[in-house]
PDB file of C-alpha atoms and ligand atoms in Angstrom:
ATOM      1  CA  MET A1427       0.000   0.000   0.000  1.00  0.00           C
ATOM      2  CA  LYS A1428       1.297   3.447  -0.921  1.00  0.00           C
ATOM      3  CA  CYS A1429       1.500   6.100   1.779  1.00  0.00           C
ATOM      4  CA  HIS A1430      -1.436   8.547   1.518  1.00  0.00           C
ATOM      5  CA  ILE A1431       0.839  11.423   2.530  1.00  0.00           C
ATOM      6  CA  CYS A1432       4.044  11.036   0.519  1.00  0.00           C
ATOM      7  CA  SER A1433       3.227   8.158  -1.913  1.00  0.00           C
ATOM      8  CA  GLN A1434       6.206   6.013  -0.836  1.00  0.00           C
ATOM      9  CA  GLU A1435       5.642   2.290  -0.361  1.00  0.00           C
ATOM     10  CA  SER A1436       4.604   1.591   3.248  1.00  0.00           C
ATOM     11  CA  SER A1437       5.161  -1.583   5.286  1.00  0.00           C
ATOM     12  CA  SER A1438       2.441  -3.237   7.366  1.00  0.00           C
ATOM     13  CA  PHE A1439       2.069  -4.866  10.768  1.00  0.00           C
ATOM     14  CA  VAL A1440      -0.814  -6.388  12.716  1.00  0.00           C
ATOM     15  CA  ASP A1441      -1.725  -5.489  16.286  1.00  0.00           C
ATOM     16  CA  GLU A1442      -2.313  -8.954  17.779  1.00  0.00           C
ATOM     17  CA  LYS A1443      -4.717  -7.626  20.437  1.00  0.00           C
ATOM     18  CA  SER A1444      -7.211  -6.116  18.014  1.00  0.00           C
ATOM     19  CA  SER A1445      -6.199  -7.993  14.801  1.00  0.00           C
ATOM     20  CA  ILE A1446      -6.152  -4.596  13.084  1.00  0.00           C
ATOM     21  CA  LYS A1447      -3.629  -4.158  10.294  1.00  0.00           C
ATOM     22  CA  TYR A1448      -1.656  -0.897  10.183  1.00  0.00           C
ATOM     23  CA  TYR A1449       0.462   0.597   7.420  1.00  0.00           C
ATOM     24  CA  HIS A1450       3.599   2.488   8.387  1.00  0.00           C
ATOM     25  CA  CYS A1451       5.549   4.755   6.051  1.00  0.00           C
ATOM     26  CA  VAL A1452       9.268   4.905   6.870  1.00  0.00           C
ATOM     27  CA  ALA A1453       9.757   8.067   4.812  1.00  0.00           C
ATOM     28  CA  CYS A1454       7.229  10.372   6.507  1.00  0.00           C
ATOM     29  CA  GLN A1455       6.353   8.228   9.581  1.00  0.00           C
ATOM     30  CA  TYR A1456       2.637   8.258   8.784  1.00  0.00           C
ATOM     31  CA  ILE A1457       0.685   5.264  10.178  1.00  0.00           C
ATOM     32  CA  PHE A1458      -2.837   4.413   9.049  1.00  0.00           C
ATOM     33  CA  LYS A1459      -5.336   1.715   9.872  1.00  0.00           C
ATOM     34  CA  SER A1460      -6.297  -0.651   7.093  1.00  0.00           C
ATOM     35  CA  PRO A1461      -9.257   0.982   5.283  1.00  0.00           C
ATOM     36  CA  GLU A1462     -11.895  -1.552   6.445  1.00  0.00           C
ATOM     37  CA  HIS A1463     -11.457  -0.067   9.933  1.00  0.00           C
ATOM     38  CA  HIS A1464     -12.347   3.419   8.751  1.00  0.00           C
ATOM     39  CA  GLN A1465     -15.793   4.249  10.038  1.00  0.00           C
ATOM     40  CA  ASP A1466     -18.696   5.863   8.277  1.00  0.00           C
ATOM     41  CA  PHE A1467     -20.068   9.200   9.366  1.00  0.00           C
ATOM     42  CA  SER A1468     -23.042   7.975  11.439  1.00  0.00           C
ATOM     43  CA  THR A1469     -20.911   5.511  13.463  1.00  0.00           C
ATOM     44  CA  GLN A1470     -18.441   8.275  14.194  1.00  0.00           C
ATOM     45  CA  LYS A1471     -21.225  10.596  15.259  1.00  0.00           C
ATOM     46  CA  GLU A1472     -22.564   8.067  17.781  1.00  0.00           C
ATOM     47  CA  ARG A1473     -19.115   7.748  19.281  1.00  0.00           C
ATOM     48  CA  TYR A1474     -18.578  11.518  19.457  1.00  0.00           C
ATOM     49  CA  ASN A1475     -21.803  11.931  21.383  1.00  0.00           C
ATOM     50  CA  PHE A1476     -20.055  10.148  24.254  1.00  0.00           C
ATOM     51  CA  HIS A1477     -17.375  12.809  24.403  1.00  0.00           C
ATOM     52  CA  GLU A1478     -18.588  15.172  27.098  1.00  0.00           C
ATOM     53  CA  ASN A1479     -17.042  18.530  26.392  1.00  0.00           C
ATOM     54  CA  ASP A1480     -18.315  20.675  29.212  1.00  0.00           C
ATOM     55  CA  GLU A1481     -17.237  24.267  28.677  1.00  0.00           C
ATOM     56  CA  ASN A1482     -17.240  24.959  32.393  1.00  0.00           C
ATOM     57  CA  ASP A1483     -15.011  22.031  33.156  1.00  0.00           C
ATOM     58  CA  GLU A1484     -11.713  23.325  34.522  1.00  0.00           C
ATOM     59  CA  GLY A1485      -9.744  20.435  33.046  1.00  0.00           C
ATOM     60  CA  TYR A1486     -11.078  21.231  29.618  1.00  0.00           C
ATOM     61  CA  GLN A1487     -10.143  24.900  29.941  1.00  0.00           C
ATOM     62  CA  ALA A1488      -6.643  23.939  31.135  1.00  0.00           C
ATOM     63  CA  TYR A1489      -6.315  21.614  28.155  1.00  0.00           C
ATOM     64  CA  PHE A1490      -6.935  24.471  25.708  1.00  0.00           C
ATOM     65  CA  LYS A1491      -4.712  26.779  27.737  1.00  0.00           C
ATOM     66  CA  ARG A1492      -1.776  24.400  27.150  1.00  0.00           C
ATOM     67  CA  PHE A1493      -2.503  24.511  23.428  1.00  0.00           C
ATOM     68  CA  LEU A1494      -2.681  28.322  23.411  1.00  0.00           C
ATOM     69  CA  ASP A1495       0.464  28.678  25.550  1.00  0.00           C
ATOM     70  CA  PHE A1496       2.362  26.746  22.899  1.00  0.00           C
ATOM     71  CA  THR A1497       0.665  28.271  19.851  1.00  0.00           C
ATOM     72  CA  LEU A1498       0.162  31.983  20.503  1.00  0.00           C
ATOM     73  CA  PRO A1499       3.855  32.979  20.843  1.00  0.00           C
ATOM     74  CA  LEU A1500       4.496  31.453  17.379  1.00  0.00           C
ATOM     75  CA  VAL A1501       1.710  32.973  15.292  1.00  0.00           C
ATOM     76  CA  ASN A1502       2.348  36.732  15.180  1.00  0.00           C
ATOM     77  CA  LYS A1503      -0.859  38.138  16.715  1.00  0.00           C
ATOM     78  CA  PRO A1504      -3.505  37.134  14.179  1.00  0.00           C
ATOM     79  CA  LYS A1505      -6.734  39.126  13.932  1.00  0.00           C
ATOM     80  CA  THR A1506      -8.873  36.396  12.381  1.00  0.00           C
ATOM     81  CA  ALA A1507      -9.094  32.712  13.258  1.00  0.00           C
ATOM     82  CA  LEU A1508     -11.034  29.551  12.522  1.00  0.00           C
ATOM     83  CA  ASP A1509     -11.413  26.576  14.868  1.00  0.00           C
ATOM     84  CA  PHE A1510     -11.756  23.695  12.405  1.00  0.00           C
ATOM     85  CA  GLY A1511     -13.456  20.595  13.857  1.00  0.00           C
ATOM     86  CA  CYS A1512     -14.347  22.195  17.170  1.00  0.00           C
ATOM     87  CA  GLY A1513     -16.731  19.425  18.227  1.00  0.00           C
ATOM     88  CA  ARG A1514     -19.820  20.363  20.183  1.00  0.00           C
ATOM     89  CA  SER A1515     -18.127  23.170  22.066  1.00  0.00           C
ATOM     90  CA  SER A1516     -17.058  26.585  20.852  1.00  0.00           C
ATOM     91  CA  LEU A1517     -14.884  27.099  23.942  1.00  0.00           C
ATOM     92  CA  LEU A1518     -11.589  27.332  22.057  1.00  0.00           C
ATOM     93  CA  SER A1519     -12.996  29.994  19.745  1.00  0.00           C
ATOM     94  CA  THR A1520     -14.225  31.912  22.802  1.00  0.00           C
ATOM     95  CA  LEU A1521     -10.698  31.777  24.235  1.00  0.00           C
ATOM     96  CA  LEU A1522      -9.266  33.008  20.913  1.00  0.00           C
ATOM     97  CA  GLU A1523     -11.788  35.874  20.947  1.00  0.00           C
ATOM     98  CA  LYS A1524     -10.450  36.818  24.372  1.00  0.00           C
ATOM     99  CA  GLU A1525      -6.999  37.034  22.777  1.00  0.00           C
ATOM    100  CA  GLY A1526      -8.334  39.670  20.401  1.00  0.00           C
ATOM    101  CA  MET A1527      -9.178  37.520  17.385  1.00  0.00           C
ATOM    102  CA  ASN A1528     -12.349  37.392  15.438  1.00  0.00           C
ATOM    103  CA  CYS A1529     -12.919  33.646  15.535  1.00  0.00           C
ATOM    104  CA  ASP A1530     -15.257  31.380  13.561  1.00  0.00           C
ATOM    105  CA  TYR A1531     -15.768  27.718  14.316  1.00  0.00           C
ATOM    106  CA  TYR A1532     -16.771  24.778  12.218  1.00  0.00           C
ATOM    107  CA  ASP A1533     -17.575  21.141  12.875  1.00  0.00           C
ATOM    108  CA  PRO A1534     -18.974  18.733  10.277  1.00  0.00           C
ATOM    109  CA  ILE A1535     -21.237  17.082  12.874  1.00  0.00           C
ATOM    110  CA  TYR A1536     -22.181  19.749  15.431  1.00  0.00           C
ATOM    111  CA  HIS A1537     -21.740  23.065  13.609  1.00  0.00           C
ATOM    112  CA  PRO A1538     -21.859  22.228   9.907  1.00  0.00           C
ATOM    113  CA  SER A1539     -23.049  25.560   8.553  1.00  0.00           C
ATOM    114  CA  THR A1540     -21.288  28.108  10.718  1.00  0.00           C
ATOM    115  CA  SER A1541     -18.438  28.951   8.383  1.00  0.00           C
ATOM    116  CA  ASP A1542     -18.095  30.371   4.907  1.00  0.00           C
ATOM    117  CA  ASP A1543     -15.733  28.230   2.765  1.00  0.00           C
ATOM    118  CA  SER A1544     -14.398  31.168   0.804  1.00  0.00           C
ATOM    119  CA  LYS A1545     -13.395  33.218   3.842  1.00  0.00           C
ATOM    120  CA  LYS A1546      -9.668  33.356   4.643  1.00  0.00           C
ATOM    121  CA  TYR A1547      -8.020  33.463   8.054  1.00  0.00           C
ATOM    122  CA  GLU A1548      -4.711  34.514   9.600  1.00  0.00           C
ATOM    123  CA  LEU A1549      -4.834  31.514  11.946  1.00  0.00           C
ATOM    124  CA  ILE A1550      -6.541  28.130  11.691  1.00  0.00           C
ATOM    125  CA  VAL A1551      -6.490  25.853  14.732  1.00  0.00           C
ATOM    126  CA  SER A1552      -7.552  22.236  14.767  1.00  0.00           C
ATOM    127  CA  THR A1553      -7.223  20.155  17.929  1.00  0.00           C
ATOM    128  CA  GLU A1554      -7.741  16.387  18.103  1.00  0.00           C
ATOM    129  CA  VAL A1555      -9.158  16.310  14.585  1.00  0.00           C
ATOM    130  CA  PHE A1556      -6.468  14.978  12.260  1.00  0.00           C
ATOM    131  CA  GLU A1557      -6.399  11.474  13.803  1.00  0.00           C
ATOM    132  CA  HIS A1558     -10.039  11.069  12.665  1.00  0.00           C
ATOM    133  CA  LEU A1559      -9.509  12.007   9.019  1.00  0.00           C
ATOM    134  CA  HIS A1560      -9.827   9.524   6.168  1.00  0.00           C
ATOM    135  CA  GLN A1561      -7.927  11.906   3.875  1.00  0.00           C
ATOM    136  CA  PRO A1562      -5.647  14.053   6.030  1.00  0.00           C
ATOM    137  CA  ARG A1563      -3.508  15.235   3.107  1.00  0.00           C
ATOM    138  CA  GLU A1564      -6.585  16.575   1.290  1.00  0.00           C
ATOM    139  CA  VAL A1565      -7.851  18.302   4.431  1.00  0.00           C
ATOM    140  CA  PHE A1566      -4.396  19.801   5.075  1.00  0.00           C
ATOM    141  CA  GLU A1567      -4.409  21.179   1.521  1.00  0.00           C
ATOM    142  CA  SER A1568      -7.935  22.598   1.894  1.00  0.00           C
ATOM    143  CA  LEU A1569      -6.996  24.323   5.174  1.00  0.00           C
ATOM    144  CA  LEU A1570      -3.938  25.893   3.513  1.00  0.00           C
ATOM    145  CA  LYS A1571      -6.246  27.340   0.853  1.00  0.00           C
ATOM    146  CA  ARG A1572      -8.291  28.966   3.612  1.00  0.00           C
ATOM    147  CA  LEU A1573      -5.245  30.664   5.149  1.00  0.00           C
ATOM    148  CA  GLU A1574      -4.125  34.158   4.244  1.00  0.00           C
ATOM    149  CA  GLU A1575      -0.609  34.384   2.782  1.00  0.00           C
ATOM    150  CA  GLY A1576       1.727  34.318   5.782  1.00  0.00           C
ATOM    151  CA  GLY A1577      -1.027  32.788   7.941  1.00  0.00           C
ATOM    152  CA  TYR A1578      -0.570  29.969  10.448  1.00  0.00           C
ATOM    153  CA  LEU A1579      -1.992  26.491  10.911  1.00  0.00           C
ATOM    154  CA  ALA A1580      -1.778  25.167  14.496  1.00  0.00           C
ATOM    155  CA  LEU A1581      -2.610  21.505  15.050  1.00  0.00           C
ATOM    156  CA  GLN A1582      -2.908  19.168  17.998  1.00  0.00           C
ATOM    157  CA  THR A1583      -2.805  15.384  17.580  1.00  0.00           C
ATOM    158  CA  GLN A1584      -0.750  12.919  19.659  1.00  0.00           C
ATOM    159  CA  PHE A1585       2.545  11.996  17.955  1.00  0.00           C
ATOM    160  CA  HIS A1586       3.027   8.228  17.782  1.00  0.00           C
ATOM    161  CA  PRO A1587       6.230   6.584  19.083  1.00  0.00           C
ATOM    162  CA  ASN A1588       7.388   5.512  15.582  1.00  0.00           C
ATOM    163  CA  ASP A1589       8.272   2.048  16.815  1.00  0.00           C
ATOM    164  CA  THR A1590       6.035  -0.942  16.078  1.00  0.00           C
ATOM    165  CA  GLU A1591       6.139  -2.563  19.517  1.00  0.00           C
ATOM    166  CA  ALA A1592       5.758   0.740  21.367  1.00  0.00           C
ATOM    167  CA  PHE A1593       2.928   1.669  19.008  1.00  0.00           C
ATOM    168  CA  LYS A1594       0.996  -1.507  19.859  1.00  0.00           C
ATOM    169  CA  LYS A1595       1.102  -0.563  23.554  1.00  0.00           C
ATOM    170  CA  TRP A1596       0.143   3.060  22.862  1.00  0.00           C
ATOM    171  CA  TYR A1597      -3.406   3.991  23.988  1.00  0.00           C
ATOM    172  CA  TYR A1598      -4.245   6.463  21.265  1.00  0.00           C
ATOM    173  CA  HIS A1599      -4.927   4.076  18.370  1.00  0.00           C
ATOM    174  CA  GLN A1600      -7.308   1.987  20.474  1.00  0.00           C
ATOM    175  CA  ASP A1601     -10.091   4.534  20.031  1.00  0.00           C
ATOM    176  CA  PRO A1602     -11.958   3.158  16.971  1.00  0.00           C
ATOM    177  CA  THR A1603     -12.516   6.685  15.605  1.00  0.00           C
ATOM    178  CA  HIS A1604      -8.748   7.310  15.550  1.00  0.00           C
ATOM    179  CA  ILE A1605      -7.637   5.927  12.198  1.00  0.00           C
ATOM    180  CA  VAL A1606      -4.492   7.827  11.145  1.00  0.00           C
ATOM    181  CA  PHE A1607      -1.392   8.768  13.158  1.00  0.00           C
ATOM    182  CA  PHE A1608       1.408  11.267  12.730  1.00  0.00           C
ATOM    183  CA  THR A1609       4.699  12.507  14.092  1.00  0.00           C
ATOM    184  CA  ALA A1610       6.143  15.978  13.558  1.00  0.00           C
ATOM    185  CA  GLN A1611       8.103  14.430  10.670  1.00  0.00           C
ATOM    186  CA  THR A1612       4.856  13.669   8.790  1.00  0.00           C
ATOM    187  CA  PHE A1613       3.975  17.357   8.913  1.00  0.00           C
ATOM    188  CA  ARG A1614       7.505  18.370   7.889  1.00  0.00           C
ATOM    189  CA  VAL A1615       7.022  16.224   4.766  1.00  0.00           C
ATOM    190  CA  LEU A1616       3.608  17.835   4.126  1.00  0.00           C
ATOM    191  CA  CYS A1617       5.284  21.241   4.422  1.00  0.00           C
ATOM    192  CA  GLU A1618       7.831  20.227   1.757  1.00  0.00           C
ATOM    193  CA  ILE A1619       5.051  18.982  -0.537  1.00  0.00           C
ATOM    194  CA  TYR A1620       3.000  22.182  -0.192  1.00  0.00           C
ATOM    195  CA  GLY A1621       5.847  24.695   0.155  1.00  0.00           C
ATOM    196  CA  CYS A1622       5.062  25.744   3.722  1.00  0.00           C
ATOM    197  CA  GLU A1623       7.367  26.617   6.584  1.00  0.00           C
ATOM    198  CA  PHE A1624       7.429  24.216   9.547  1.00  0.00           C
ATOM    199  CA  VAL A1625       7.581  26.682  12.449  1.00  0.00           C
ATOM    200  CA  GLY A1626       7.873  24.294  15.389  1.00  0.00           C
ATOM    201  CA  ASP A1627       6.461  21.446  17.467  1.00  0.00           C
ATOM    202  CA  ASN A1628       6.452  20.553  21.171  1.00  0.00           C
ATOM    203  CA  GLY A1629       7.799  17.020  20.647  1.00  0.00           C
ATOM    204  CA  LYS A1630       4.542  15.506  21.839  1.00  0.00           C
ATOM    205  CA  ASN A1631       1.279  16.610  20.275  1.00  0.00           C
ATOM    206  CA  MET A1632       1.363  20.196  18.967  1.00  0.00           C
ATOM    207  CA  LEU A1633       2.820  21.944  15.945  1.00  0.00           C
ATOM    208  CA  VAL A1634       2.632  25.187  13.996  1.00  0.00           C
ATOM    209  CA  ILE A1635       3.005  25.639  10.239  1.00  0.00           C
ATOM    210  CA  LYS A1636       3.243  28.887   8.266  1.00  0.00           C
ATOM    211  CA  LYS A1637       1.877  29.478   4.782  1.00  0.00           C
ATOM    212  CA  LYS A1638       4.605  31.329   2.917  1.00  0.00           C
ATOM    213  CA  LEU A1639       4.148  34.851   1.700  1.00  0.00           C
ATOM    214  CA  LEU A1640       3.887  35.265  -2.064  1.00  0.00           C
ATOM    215  CA  HIS A1641       6.745  37.302  -3.499  1.00  0.00           C
TER     216      HIS A1641
HETATM  217 ZN1  LIG B 956       4.790   8.657   3.751  1.00  0.00          ZN
END
């Protein structure tokens, strides 16, 4: 199977506990579940309804604060932002508004019609979304199109350990809605493909990318 990110040939392994087959690309470190384990939209929606995102929950606020503490120093004070795949809650966009941004939010399940596809932003954030995507490269490309020149894309998804045995023990892929897995290297390769600047990552689960200015 060819890697869906960089088109190199990937190798495969089976997690004995779940019998799920995974494909692992050595070149860009992308790992994806065999396509029969990709879920349709209604199954995913049922699962998401179990996620209780209570906006008043202190843990949830602290979780976004960690993301903003990493992201905001790297993104040059944007005035407009989009939270892509916000889930049920618009808490992150509220926090971005408090930082002086005009923030829209979009979620294909909970807030499908709240954003205008042609509008461009200086910052797009997307937390715990990419691991759910059937076509992450295509979504990455579509988000770049929605950024202003010189704008920033800030993502959060857990980086996998890039080691087969450690991966099998890792909790993150055991959620059936998590189907694709990345490291910072995967996003560095995407930046090369699309001519973006890789600004930085935290070595764990967060990264920032810059869309280059046109000369
Ligand atoms: Zn690859």
